[in-house]
Amino acid sequence: MTKIPPAVIADLRALLGERVLTETGALAAYGRDATPLFRHAPDVVVQPLTTEEVAGVMRIATRHRVPVTTRGAGTNLCAATVPLSGGIVLSTTRMTALTEVSRDEMLAVCQPGVTAGALNRAAAAVGLVYVPDPGSKEASTVGGNVATCAGGLRGLKYGVTRQYVLGLEAVLPDGEVIRTGGRLVKDVAGYDLTRLLVGSEGTLAVITEITMALVPNPAAARYGVAYFESMADASEAVRDIVASGPAPATLEFMDAVCIAAVEDFAHLGLRLDAGALLLFGDDGEPDAVDRSVARMAEVCGKRATHIELAESVAAAEDLLAARRCNLPALARSGSMTILEDVTVPRPKLAEMVAFVAATADKHGVRIGTFGHAGDGNLHPTAVVDGDDQAATEAAMAAFDEIFHHAVDLGGTITGEHGVGAAKLPYLEHRLGPEQMALLRRIKGAFDPLGLLNPGKLGS
Amino acid sequence: MSEQTGPEQSSPELTSPEQTSPEQTSPGDGGPKGIFSKDLLDACISCGFCLPACPTYAMTGQEQSSPRGRITLMRLLETGDLAPDDATLAEESSLCLGCRACETVCPAGVQYGHLLEEWRDEQWSGLKRPWIVRPLLLIANRKWVLRTLGLVRRSARRRSGAADQPTLMLGCFERGLFPSVSRGIAALDPDLAVDPDQGCCGALHAHNGELEQGRDLARKLGERLPGTIVTTSGGCAAHLADVIGRERVVEASEWLLKQNLDVSERPLRVGLQDSCHLRNGLGVWKEPRELLGRTATYVELPSAGSCCGAAGTYALVRKKESKAILAKKIAEIEAADLDLVIAVNPGCLRQLQTGLRKSQSRTKAVHIVDYLRGHKA
Ligand SMILES: Cc1cc2nc3c(=O)[nH]c(=O)nc-3n(C[C@H](O)[C@H](O)[C@H](O)COP(=O)(O)OP(=O)(O)OC[C@H]3O[C@@H](n4cnc5c(N)ncnc54)[C@H](O)[C@@H]3O)c2cc1C
Ligand code: SF4
Ligand code: SF4
């Protein structure tokens, strides 16, 4: 492949000085993200500090027709930030200004490179919460959360990032700056471009400022865990819980493979004889939380083999930690982990989990499944020896079937991590050819030269 | 329009494992070079959880100066996809503080400290080692130099302890720089045995590209000093524990707490600077706080747990960065209006003393042993 013209580097240097990286090793480090199997180094990495600088970078890119891949912390799990066509990686990690946290308006305004954890701490300081709660929050950026529409352990009750973005500032490929939405909760003037940009994975514009709604910190939170003989029993319990009252904040599950891996790693005293477990919990006013948790325990009780309520905050933290350490716990048993992210309608959850297990067996791949039972979002995670080409291919073949089956059950190929390059081949199966064509026309309207994150959405 | 762009040309070229060699890097044979232990390198899942813990990543915001980025570099070095003389490899192996803060947050349990040692073993061999650390390694390697240092600077005198009593380890640079520390701990615990003829533990070597020698020195020291070894330096403690076993190594504050050291209280405001290796390597951080809390008003500095920039030879090799990190610490200490800031490691102590002196602060930096000696009831 040809490298980008030297004039591009010269122009970028004139704009950003030292914040332009071209050393081979540095570029190689930006050649991958948290997704195994995908790798391609950019020609240059830039670190702008302001919207004006981002606009300057985009003008240079447009003038020279060079692709640009925006990158936050690179924690996405779908190769969304691998610059498949080389060109410029625009890193937002130094755009970390937290401009405003308003208790009165219950919102925050920040640059995209602020980490979700930092925003959450700033919100907590005034008694508020940044709702999207991805497992990666200490590392991932708010810009990345918005661009992938991240979700988390509280999705059932509180939804995902989409529900909280009030307004965005973004730079189009030609360097023009747009502002969508704003600070208003009620504002319906025009197409909802804010929502279009949420989840656009860096393919329509570079997000340079985010106005994010915050919610009050709940007064109390309580958790419990229920063990079941099978995932089918656990899924029925999920259905009954959802049917029995208001949606709880947390309803997570793990299959037997995950329970064993987590227990082996974290020694929390999980019951190894169970076929599945449900971690349930709620937050809000103390008496309401007590009622909600008691209700869930009662519903689970009809099918569960054991139920334990976390009596102390520390025990609750242990339970949440167990759920959060699923990925690394699984990762310990092989040199490569591929974490996937499919969602099915809640009643199909058991069927989907069973399908994953059967498919893993069929292909001889070790796959553990955990996820957000409450919203039908599961994370089948394969652990393979990365040096074993055949094993890697078997895993890919298994996922191929898993994605297709999820869609056939009325589900989707990603619930929160995004499509990226890894799942682009499956997108049409989910959306159909007409919608794919519309997607490409929308992409063309924002980015006629196809410069933003080529090889991803809209390609 | 340049030929490589535009939507039609930009179809993903590398989307499968067969095609993953980045052409911008010099092509290697892709085979393992045996520089790194495979298990150690394989453990990293590139999740990025370590990013927020890393001080050098905080400084640059650049992937290659994060733990995850450095592990990517190591992988490329291992497979030959990056040439051994690559400039970023050289830069990053020395920009890393070796503070191991990344290890404490890594969910996959990656032993970054070991990887770094293996990396520097390769990267800093022979003439590629920063010239400034060469004489230090030589000095620490010569027993007679250490003995003379101990004599001239009067560190703790020889004495044999009860059979089951532990021995004091005399840090090699501590002997020259802060001999009062070993005298201090000998005074605090009269039962500690002292052997002035001991060598160096080799931590300095292990961290500076002499991994085998570093381990060898630690093993020898372990043989020379039987039973439990009490250390007054975090870096030495972590390295020694790594080679001869954690159960044989006790750090001074751990030891004194166990001995129920009787201390008096004074109206002082004191803060603490953790030693990275003590905190992140051995998990010792509560003990010094507990001791200080019994003697004075203890003030937790916001960044007490993160590196002060001394980092072994870092202050010599990376002067500019070391100073930048230190400047923030000093500002924090000034803001906390402390009488004393306590260090648990000679390198950190020296770093803090230099910074405080330059800024003409009223706060003094003192080693925890010297401090406690003045508070013995
Ligand atoms: C261990 C682990 C746990 C995780 N847990 C969760 C979870 O619970 N829920 C969840 O949803 N995700 C989770 N993730 C996935 C990931 O953390 C999220 O997708 C996160 O939102 C990505 O943020 P980032 O800053 O790393 O973005 P990156 O990975 O850098 O980028 C992701 C995408 O966003 C685009 N982008 C980034 N910044 C901008 C910007 N300023 N403007 C335009 N486009 C931009 C990029 O081009 C790319 O397409 C997890 C990941 C890991 C490794
Ligand atoms: S936290 Fe651990 S596993 Fe994750 S990227 Fe860092 S070193 Fe690798
Ligand atoms: S040892 Fe310290 S400086 Fe080096 S990568 Fe880890 S956290 Fe960063």
PDB file of N, CA, C and O in Angstrom, chain A residues 4 21 24 26 28 30 32 34 37-40 43 47 65 67 71 73-74 85 93 135 138-139 265 328 331-332 387 389 449 454, chain B residues 4-5 7 10 13-15 18 20 22-24 38 42 45-46 48-49 52 57 60-64 68 73 76 86 88 107-109:
ATOM      1  N   ILE A   4       0.919   7.706   2.882  1.00  0.00           N
ATOM      2  CA  ILE A   4       0.317   9.002   2.595  1.00  0.00           C
ATOM      3  C   ILE A   4       1.417   9.973   2.154  1.00  0.00           C
ATOM      4  O   ILE A   4       2.572   9.825   2.532  1.00  0.00           O
ATOM      5  N   LEU A  21       2.662  11.786  15.545  1.00  0.00           N
ATOM      6  CA  LEU A  21       3.590  10.659  15.721  1.00  0.00           C
ATOM      7  C   LEU A  21       3.776   9.917  14.411  1.00  0.00           C
ATOM      8  O   LEU A  21       2.792   9.584  13.743  1.00  0.00           O
ATOM      9  N   THR A  24       7.823   4.241  13.517  1.00  0.00           N
ATOM     10  CA  THR A  24       7.280   2.919  13.183  1.00  0.00           C
ATOM     11  C   THR A  24       6.663   2.227  14.391  1.00  0.00           C
ATOM     12  O   THR A  24       5.544   1.709  14.323  1.00  0.00           O
ATOM     13  N   ALA A  26       5.626   3.441  17.278  1.00  0.00           N
ATOM     14  CA  ALA A  26       4.445   4.116  17.802  1.00  0.00           C
ATOM     15  C   ALA A  26       3.240   3.779  16.933  1.00  0.00           C
ATOM     16  O   ALA A  26       2.153   3.465  17.435  1.00  0.00           O
ATOM     17  N   ALA A  28       2.808   1.181  15.121  1.00  0.00           N
ATOM     18  CA  ALA A  28       2.436  -0.223  15.322  1.00  0.00           C
ATOM     19  C   ALA A  28       1.572  -0.383  16.567  1.00  0.00           C
ATOM     20  O   ALA A  28       0.640  -1.186  16.596  1.00  0.00           O
ATOM     21  N   TYR A  30      -0.568   1.627  17.640  1.00  0.00           N
ATOM     22  CA  TYR A  30      -1.928   2.053  17.291  1.00  0.00           C
ATOM     23  C   TYR A  30      -2.551   1.159  16.232  1.00  0.00           C
ATOM     24  O   TYR A  30      -3.630   1.436  15.734  1.00  0.00           O
ATOM     25  N   ARG A  32      -3.628  -1.799  16.644  1.00  0.00           N
ATOM     26  CA  ARG A  32      -4.636  -2.722  17.145  1.00  0.00           C
ATOM     27  C   ARG A  32      -5.414  -2.108  18.294  1.00  0.00           C
ATOM     28  O   ARG A  32      -5.007  -1.087  18.853  1.00  0.00           O
ATOM     29  N   ALA A  34      -8.559  -3.528  21.464  1.00  0.00           N
ATOM     30  CA  ALA A  34      -8.762  -4.665  22.367  1.00  0.00           C
ATOM     31  C   ALA A  34      -9.314  -5.895  21.649  1.00  0.00           C
ATOM     32  O   ALA A  34      -9.665  -6.881  22.277  1.00  0.00           O
ATOM     33  N   LEU A  37      -6.983 -10.513  16.538  1.00  0.00           N
ATOM     34  CA  LEU A  37      -7.148 -10.904  15.129  1.00  0.00           C
ATOM     35  C   LEU A  37      -7.131  -9.759  14.126  1.00  0.00           C
ATOM     36  O   LEU A  37      -7.010  -9.986  12.939  1.00  0.00           O
ATOM     37  N   PHE A  38      -7.300  -8.541  14.555  1.00  0.00           N
ATOM     38  CA  PHE A  38      -7.268  -7.444  13.588  1.00  0.00           C
ATOM     39  C   PHE A  38      -6.083  -6.537  13.858  1.00  0.00           C
ATOM     40  O   PHE A  38      -5.871  -6.119  14.996  1.00  0.00           O
ATOM     41  N   ARG A  39      -5.339  -6.256  12.812  1.00  0.00           N
ATOM     42  CA  ARG A  39      -4.172  -5.419  13.016  1.00  0.00           C
ATOM     43  C   ARG A  39      -3.843  -4.662  11.733  1.00  0.00           C
ATOM     44  O   ARG A  39      -3.812  -5.253  10.659  1.00  0.00           O
ATOM     45  N   HIS A  40      -3.654  -3.381  11.821  1.00  0.00           N
ATOM     46  CA  HIS A  40      -3.157  -2.625  10.681  1.00  0.00           C
ATOM     47  C   HIS A  40      -2.685  -1.266  11.185  1.00  0.00           C
ATOM     48  O   HIS A  40      -3.463  -0.534  11.781  1.00  0.00           O
ATOM     49  N   ASP A  43      -0.612   5.490   9.186  1.00  0.00           N
ATOM     50  CA  ASP A  43       0.585   6.175   8.683  1.00  0.00           C
ATOM     51  C   ASP A  43       1.039   7.265   9.638  1.00  0.00           C
ATOM     52  O   ASP A  43       2.189   7.672   9.635  1.00  0.00           O
ATOM     53  N   GLN A  47      -2.693  13.989  17.934  1.00  0.00           N
ATOM     54  CA  GLN A  47      -3.356  14.191  19.227  1.00  0.00           C
ATOM     55  C   GLN A  47      -3.817  15.639  19.368  1.00  0.00           C
ATOM     56  O   GLN A  47      -3.156  16.445  20.021  1.00  0.00           O
ATOM     57  N   ARG A  65      -7.224  13.804   0.740  1.00  0.00           N
ATOM     58  CA  ARG A  65      -7.976  12.548   0.607  1.00  0.00           C
ATOM     59  C   ARG A  65      -7.344  11.412   1.417  1.00  0.00           C
ATOM     60  O   ARG A  65      -7.026  10.351   0.894  1.00  0.00           O
ATOM     61  N   PRO A  67      -7.695   8.852   4.754  1.00  0.00           N
ATOM     62  CA  PRO A  67      -8.664   8.357   5.734  1.00  0.00           C
ATOM     63  C   PRO A  67      -8.288   8.719   7.176  1.00  0.00           C
ATOM     64  O   PRO A  67      -7.107   8.842   7.506  1.00  0.00           O
ATOM     65  N   ARG A  71      -9.948   7.567  17.569  1.00  0.00           N
ATOM     66  CA  ARG A  71      -9.707   6.558  18.589  1.00  0.00           C
ATOM     67  C   ARG A  71      -9.766   7.169  19.977  1.00  0.00           C
ATOM     68  O   ARG A  71      -9.115   8.169  20.259  1.00  0.00           O
ATOM     69  N   ALA A  73     -10.027   5.246  23.892  1.00  0.00           N
ATOM     70  CA  ALA A  73      -9.088   4.418  24.646  1.00  0.00           C
ATOM     71  C   ALA A  73      -8.815   3.086  23.938  1.00  0.00           C
ATOM     72  O   ALA A  73      -8.018   2.291  24.413  1.00  0.00           O
ATOM     73  N   GLY A  74      -9.484   2.845  22.818  1.00  0.00           N
ATOM     74  CA  GLY A  74      -9.253   1.592  22.107  1.00  0.00           C
ATOM     75  C   GLY A  74      -9.684   0.368  22.906  1.00  0.00           C
ATOM     76  O   GLY A  74      -9.063  -0.678  22.815  1.00  0.00           O
ATOM     77  N   SER A  85      -7.384   1.022   6.446  1.00  0.00           N
ATOM     78  CA  SER A  85      -6.770   1.563   5.240  1.00  0.00           C
ATOM     79  C   SER A  85      -5.596   2.473   5.568  1.00  0.00           C
ATOM     80  O   SER A  85      -5.208   3.300   4.753  1.00  0.00           O
ATOM     81  N   THR A  93      -7.181  11.159  23.326  1.00  0.00           N
ATOM     82  CA  THR A  93      -6.821  10.962  24.734  1.00  0.00           C
ATOM     83  C   THR A  93      -6.324  12.227  25.428  1.00  0.00           C
ATOM     84  O   THR A  93      -6.192  12.238  26.642  1.00  0.00           O
ATOM     85  N   GLY A 135     -18.240  -2.108  31.787  1.00  0.00           N
ATOM     86  CA  GLY A 135     -17.204  -2.717  32.608  1.00  0.00           C
ATOM     87  C   GLY A 135     -15.876  -2.013  32.422  1.00  0.00           C
ATOM     88  O   GLY A 135     -15.015  -2.042  33.292  1.00  0.00           O
ATOM     89  N   GLU A 138     -13.317   2.724  33.715  1.00  0.00           N
ATOM     90  CA  GLU A 138     -12.124   3.466  34.159  1.00  0.00           C
ATOM     91  C   GLU A 138     -11.192   3.778  32.998  1.00  0.00           C
ATOM     92  O   GLU A 138     -10.417   4.721  33.044  1.00  0.00           O
ATOM     93  N   ALA A 139     -11.252   2.972  31.950  1.00  0.00           N
ATOM     94  CA  ALA A 139     -10.362   3.204  30.819  1.00  0.00           C
ATOM     95  C   ALA A 139     -11.060   3.888  29.653  1.00  0.00           C
ATOM     96  O   ALA A 139     -10.514   4.798  29.029  1.00  0.00           O
ATOM     97  N   PHE A 265     -10.506 -18.036  39.768  1.00  0.00           N
ATOM     98  CA  PHE A 265      -9.695 -16.819  39.722  1.00  0.00           C
ATOM     99  C   PHE A 265      -9.886 -15.979  40.980  1.00  0.00           C
ATOM    100  O   PHE A 265      -8.931 -15.542  41.611  1.00  0.00           O
ATOM    101  N   PRO A 328     -11.623 -11.441  32.174  1.00  0.00           N
ATOM    102  CA  PRO A 328     -10.255 -11.830  32.531  1.00  0.00           C
ATOM    103  C   PRO A 328     -10.177 -13.214  33.141  1.00  0.00           C
ATOM    104  O   PRO A 328      -9.206 -13.934  32.921  1.00  0.00           O
ATOM    105  N   ALA A 331     -10.148 -15.429  30.405  1.00  0.00           N
ATOM    106  CA  ALA A 331      -8.934 -15.220  29.607  1.00  0.00           C
ATOM    107  C   ALA A 331      -7.746 -15.982  30.155  1.00  0.00           C
ATOM    108  O   ALA A 331      -6.812 -16.296  29.433  1.00  0.00           O
ATOM    109  N   ARG A 332      -7.766 -16.277  31.456  1.00  0.00           N
ATOM    110  CA  ARG A 332      -6.612 -16.941  32.047  1.00  0.00           C
ATOM    111  C   ARG A 332      -6.367 -18.324  31.489  1.00  0.00           C
ATOM    112  O   ARG A 332      -5.294 -18.879  31.655  1.00  0.00           O
ATOM    113  N   ASP A 387      -2.054 -19.287  18.938  1.00  0.00           N
ATOM    114  CA  ASP A 387      -1.082 -19.791  17.968  1.00  0.00           C
ATOM    115  C   ASP A 387      -1.652 -20.919  17.121  1.00  0.00           C
ATOM    116  O   ASP A 387      -1.045 -21.353  16.151  1.00  0.00           O
ATOM    117  N   GLN A 389      -3.941 -22.010  14.582  1.00  0.00           N
ATOM    118  CA  GLN A 389      -4.744 -21.459  13.493  1.00  0.00           C
ATOM    119  C   GLN A 389      -6.086 -22.178  13.367  1.00  0.00           C
ATOM    120  O   GLN A 389      -7.131 -21.559  13.196  1.00  0.00           O
ATOM    121  N   LEU A 449     -16.531  11.603   0.645  1.00  0.00           N
ATOM    122  CA  LEU A 449     -15.276  11.023   0.150  1.00  0.00           C
ATOM    123  C   LEU A 449     -14.932   9.708   0.850  1.00  0.00           C
ATOM    124  O   LEU A 449     -13.941   9.058   0.532  1.00  0.00           O
ATOM    125  N   PRO A 454     -12.941   4.125   7.265  1.00  0.00           N
ATOM    126  CA  PRO A 454     -13.335   3.214   6.190  1.00  0.00           C
ATOM    127  C   PRO A 454     -13.267   1.756   6.624  1.00  0.00           C
ATOM    128  O   PRO A 454     -12.454   1.379   7.460  1.00  0.00           O
TER     129      PRO A 454
ATOM    130  N   GLN B   4      -4.627   5.763  -2.631  1.00  0.00           N
ATOM    131  CA  GLN B   4      -5.057   4.775  -1.653  1.00  0.00           C
ATOM    132  C   GLN B   4      -6.340   5.105  -0.930  1.00  0.00           C
ATOM    133  O   GLN B   4      -6.765   4.367  -0.062  1.00  0.00           O
ATOM    134  N   THR B   5      -6.958   6.237  -1.261  1.00  0.00           N
ATOM    135  CA  THR B   5      -8.119   6.604  -0.467  1.00  0.00           C
ATOM    136  C   THR B   5      -9.410   6.537  -1.269  1.00  0.00           C
ATOM    137  O   THR B   5      -9.432   6.083  -2.400  1.00  0.00           O
ATOM    138  N   PRO B   7     -13.721   5.670  -0.880  1.00  0.00           N
ATOM    139  CA  PRO B   7     -14.403   4.491  -0.368  1.00  0.00           C
ATOM    140  C   PRO B   7     -14.089   3.227  -1.161  1.00  0.00           C
ATOM    141  O   PRO B   7     -13.927   2.157  -0.606  1.00  0.00           O
ATOM    142  N   SER B  10     -10.847   1.762  -0.280  1.00  0.00           N
ATOM    143  CA  SER B  10     -10.522   1.596   1.128  1.00  0.00           C
ATOM    144  C   SER B  10     -11.167   0.352   1.726  1.00  0.00           C
ATOM    145  O   SER B  10     -11.373   0.258   2.902  1.00  0.00           O
ATOM    146  N   GLU B  13      -8.425  -4.376   3.952  1.00  0.00           N
ATOM    147  CA  GLU B  13      -7.504  -5.325   3.346  1.00  0.00           C
ATOM    148  C   GLU B  13      -7.062  -6.371   4.337  1.00  0.00           C
ATOM    149  O   GLU B  13      -6.595  -7.431   3.957  1.00  0.00           O
ATOM    150  N   LEU B  14      -7.167  -6.020   5.587  1.00  0.00           N
ATOM    151  CA  LEU B  14      -6.639  -6.942   6.579  1.00  0.00           C
ATOM    152  C   LEU B  14      -7.713  -7.281   7.578  1.00  0.00           C
ATOM    153  O   LEU B  14      -7.812  -6.674   8.618  1.00  0.00           O
ATOM    154  N   THR B  15      -8.545  -8.197   7.247  1.00  0.00           N
ATOM    155  CA  THR B  15      -9.606  -8.496   8.189  1.00  0.00           C
ATOM    156  C   THR B  15      -9.551  -9.916   8.699  1.00  0.00           C
ATOM    157  O   THR B  15     -10.435 -10.366   9.370  1.00  0.00           O
ATOM    158  N   GLU B  18      -4.888 -14.358   8.798  1.00  0.00           N
ATOM    159  CA  GLU B  18      -3.811 -14.706   7.871  1.00  0.00           C
ATOM    160  C   GLU B  18      -3.087 -13.465   7.363  1.00  0.00           C
ATOM    161  O   GLU B  18      -1.980 -13.528   6.880  1.00  0.00           O
ATOM    162  N   THR B  20      -2.376 -10.421   8.830  1.00  0.00           N
ATOM    163  CA  THR B  20      -2.264  -9.371   9.834  1.00  0.00           C
ATOM    164  C   THR B  20      -0.936  -8.648   9.924  1.00  0.00           C
ATOM    165  O   THR B  20      -0.784  -7.806  10.769  1.00  0.00           O
ATOM    166  N   PRO B  22       1.423  -5.872   9.726  1.00  0.00           N
ATOM    167  CA  PRO B  22       1.337  -4.488   9.319  1.00  0.00           C
ATOM    168  C   PRO B  22       2.530  -4.136   8.433  1.00  0.00           C
ATOM    169  O   PRO B  22       3.664  -4.354   8.814  1.00  0.00           O
ATOM    170  N   GLU B  23       2.263  -3.602   7.244  1.00  0.00           N
ATOM    171  CA  GLU B  23       3.410  -3.413   6.359  1.00  0.00           C
ATOM    172  C   GLU B  23       4.259  -2.217   6.742  1.00  0.00           C
ATOM    173  O   GLU B  23       5.358  -2.067   6.268  1.00  0.00           O
ATOM    174  N   GLN B  24       3.735  -1.368   7.621  1.00  0.00           N
ATOM    175  CA  GLN B  24       4.560  -0.237   8.021  1.00  0.00           C
ATOM    176  C   GLN B  24       5.685  -0.670   8.943  1.00  0.00           C
ATOM    177  O   GLN B  24       6.612   0.065   9.178  1.00  0.00           O
ATOM    178  N   LYS B  38       6.721 -16.908  27.262  1.00  0.00           N
ATOM    179  CA  LYS B  38       5.489 -16.899  26.479  1.00  0.00           C
ATOM    180  C   LYS B  38       4.252 -16.698  27.363  1.00  0.00           C
ATOM    181  O   LYS B  38       3.374 -15.912  27.030  1.00  0.00           O
ATOM    182  N   ASP B  42       1.505 -13.799  26.844  1.00  0.00           N
ATOM    183  CA  ASP B  42       0.180 -14.259  26.424  1.00  0.00           C
ATOM    184  C   ASP B  42      -0.922 -13.842  27.389  1.00  0.00           C
ATOM    185  O   ASP B  42      -2.087 -13.779  27.016  1.00  0.00           O
ATOM    186  N   ILE B  45      -4.680  -9.450  27.676  1.00  0.00           N
ATOM    187  CA  ILE B  45      -5.795  -9.536  26.736  1.00  0.00           C
ATOM    188  C   ILE B  45      -6.073  -8.176  26.095  1.00  0.00           C
ATOM    189  O   ILE B  45      -7.112  -7.967  25.483  1.00  0.00           O
ATOM    190  N   SER B  46      -5.152  -7.245  26.254  1.00  0.00           N
ATOM    191  CA  SER B  46      -5.264  -5.921  25.623  1.00  0.00           C
ATOM    192  C   SER B  46      -6.540  -5.175  25.990  1.00  0.00           C
ATOM    193  O   SER B  46      -7.061  -4.397  25.202  1.00  0.00           O
ATOM    194  N   GLY B  48      -6.967  -2.862  28.205  1.00  0.00           N
ATOM    195  CA  GLY B  48      -6.771  -1.441  28.460  1.00  0.00           C
ATOM    196  C   GLY B  48      -7.117  -1.012  29.883  1.00  0.00           C
ATOM    197  O   GLY B  48      -7.085   0.177  30.198  1.00  0.00           O
ATOM    198  N   PHE B  49      -7.427  -1.951  30.769  1.00  0.00           N
ATOM    199  CA  PHE B  49      -7.749  -1.590  32.151  1.00  0.00           C
ATOM    200  C   PHE B  49      -6.580  -0.877  32.835  1.00  0.00           C
ATOM    201  O   PHE B  49      -6.765  -0.134  33.782  1.00  0.00           O
ATOM    202  N   PRO B  52      -5.500   3.828  32.900  1.00  0.00           N
ATOM    203  CA  PRO B  52      -5.613   4.933  33.858  1.00  0.00           C
ATOM    204  C   PRO B  52      -4.611   4.870  35.006  1.00  0.00           C
ATOM    205  O   PRO B  52      -4.396   5.866  35.682  1.00  0.00           O
ATOM    206  N   TYR B  57       1.565   7.089  30.688  1.00  0.00           N
ATOM    207  CA  TYR B  57       0.437   7.279  29.774  1.00  0.00           C
ATOM    208  C   TYR B  57      -0.282   8.587  30.117  1.00  0.00           C
ATOM    209  O   TYR B  57      -0.703   9.329  29.233  1.00  0.00           O
ATOM    210  N   THR B  60       1.753  11.372  28.419  1.00  0.00           N
ATOM    211  CA  THR B  60       1.772  11.528  26.960  1.00  0.00           C
ATOM    212  C   THR B  60       0.427  11.263  26.299  1.00  0.00           C
ATOM    213  O   THR B  60       0.191  11.722  25.191  1.00  0.00           O
ATOM    214  N   GLY B  61      -0.425  10.497  26.966  1.00  0.00           N
ATOM    215  CA  GLY B  61      -1.680  10.099  26.328  1.00  0.00           C
ATOM    216  C   GLY B  61      -1.447   9.214  25.115  1.00  0.00           C
ATOM    217  O   GLY B  61      -2.327   9.042  24.276  1.00  0.00           O
ATOM    218  N   GLN B  62      -0.249   8.661  25.000  1.00  0.00           N
ATOM    219  CA  GLN B  62       0.073   7.875  23.802  1.00  0.00           C
ATOM    220  C   GLN B  62       0.066   6.378  24.099  1.00  0.00           C
ATOM    221  O   GLN B  62       0.627   5.933  25.091  1.00  0.00           O
ATOM    222  N   GLU B  63      -0.533   5.638  23.182  1.00  0.00           N
ATOM    223  CA  GLU B  63      -0.689   4.204  23.372  1.00  0.00           C
ATOM    224  C   GLU B  63       0.642   3.522  23.677  1.00  0.00           C
ATOM    225  O   GLU B  63       0.730   2.678  24.557  1.00  0.00           O
ATOM    226  N   GLN B  64       1.682   3.884  22.964  1.00  0.00           N
ATOM    227  CA  GLN B  64       2.950   3.151  23.147  1.00  0.00           C
ATOM    228  C   GLN B  64       3.580   3.432  24.503  1.00  0.00           C
ATOM    229  O   GLN B  64       4.453   2.688  24.930  1.00  0.00           O
ATOM    230  N   ARG B  68      -0.364  -1.445  28.118  1.00  0.00           N
ATOM    231  CA  ARG B  68      -0.882  -2.261  27.016  1.00  0.00           C
ATOM    232  C   ARG B  68      -0.076  -2.017  25.741  1.00  0.00           C
ATOM    233  O   ARG B  68       0.282  -2.954  25.027  1.00  0.00           O
ATOM    234  N   LEU B  73       4.317  -3.610  21.893  1.00  0.00           N
ATOM    235  CA  LEU B  73       5.681  -3.462  21.366  1.00  0.00           C
ATOM    236  C   LEU B  73       6.505  -4.711  21.650  1.00  0.00           C
ATOM    237  O   LEU B  73       7.238  -5.199  20.793  1.00  0.00           O
ATOM    238  N   LEU B  76       5.644  -7.395  19.287  1.00  0.00           N
ATOM    239  CA  LEU B  76       6.187  -7.188  17.947  1.00  0.00           C
ATOM    240  C   LEU B  76       7.692  -7.443  17.932  1.00  0.00           C
ATOM    241  O   LEU B  76       8.250  -7.900  16.935  1.00  0.00           O
ATOM    242  N   ASP B  86      14.524  -0.532  16.775  1.00  0.00           N
ATOM    243  CA  ASP B  86      13.443   0.433  16.580  1.00  0.00           C
ATOM    244  C   ASP B  86      13.483   1.519  17.655  1.00  0.00           C
ATOM    245  O   ASP B  86      13.664   1.240  18.846  1.00  0.00           O
ATOM    246  N   THR B  88      11.209   3.493  18.929  1.00  0.00           N
ATOM    247  CA  THR B  88      10.164   3.488  19.956  1.00  0.00           C
ATOM    248  C   THR B  88      10.461   2.438  21.020  1.00  0.00           C
ATOM    249  O   THR B  88      10.205   2.658  22.209  1.00  0.00           O
ATOM    250  N   PRO B 107      -6.834  -7.004  35.432  1.00  0.00           N
ATOM    251  CA  PRO B 107      -7.730  -8.101  35.809  1.00  0.00           C
ATOM    252  C   PRO B 107      -7.181  -9.458  35.385  1.00  0.00           C
ATOM    253  O   PRO B 107      -7.560 -10.478  35.940  1.00  0.00           O
ATOM    254  N   ALA B 108      -6.291  -9.469  34.409  1.00  0.00           N
ATOM    255  CA  ALA B 108      -5.775 -10.745  33.922  1.00  0.00           C
ATOM    256  C   ALA B 108      -4.505 -11.156  34.661  1.00  0.00           C
ATOM    257  O   ALA B 108      -3.909 -12.177  34.353  1.00  0.00           O
ATOM    258  N   GLY B 109      -4.087 -10.353  35.627  1.00  0.00           N
ATOM    259  CA  GLY B 109      -2.927 -10.718  36.437  1.00  0.00           C
ATOM    260  C   GLY B 109      -1.615 -10.711  35.664  1.00  0.00           C
ATOM    261  O   GLY B 109      -0.719 -11.510  35.931  1.00  0.00           O
TER     262      GLY B 109
END
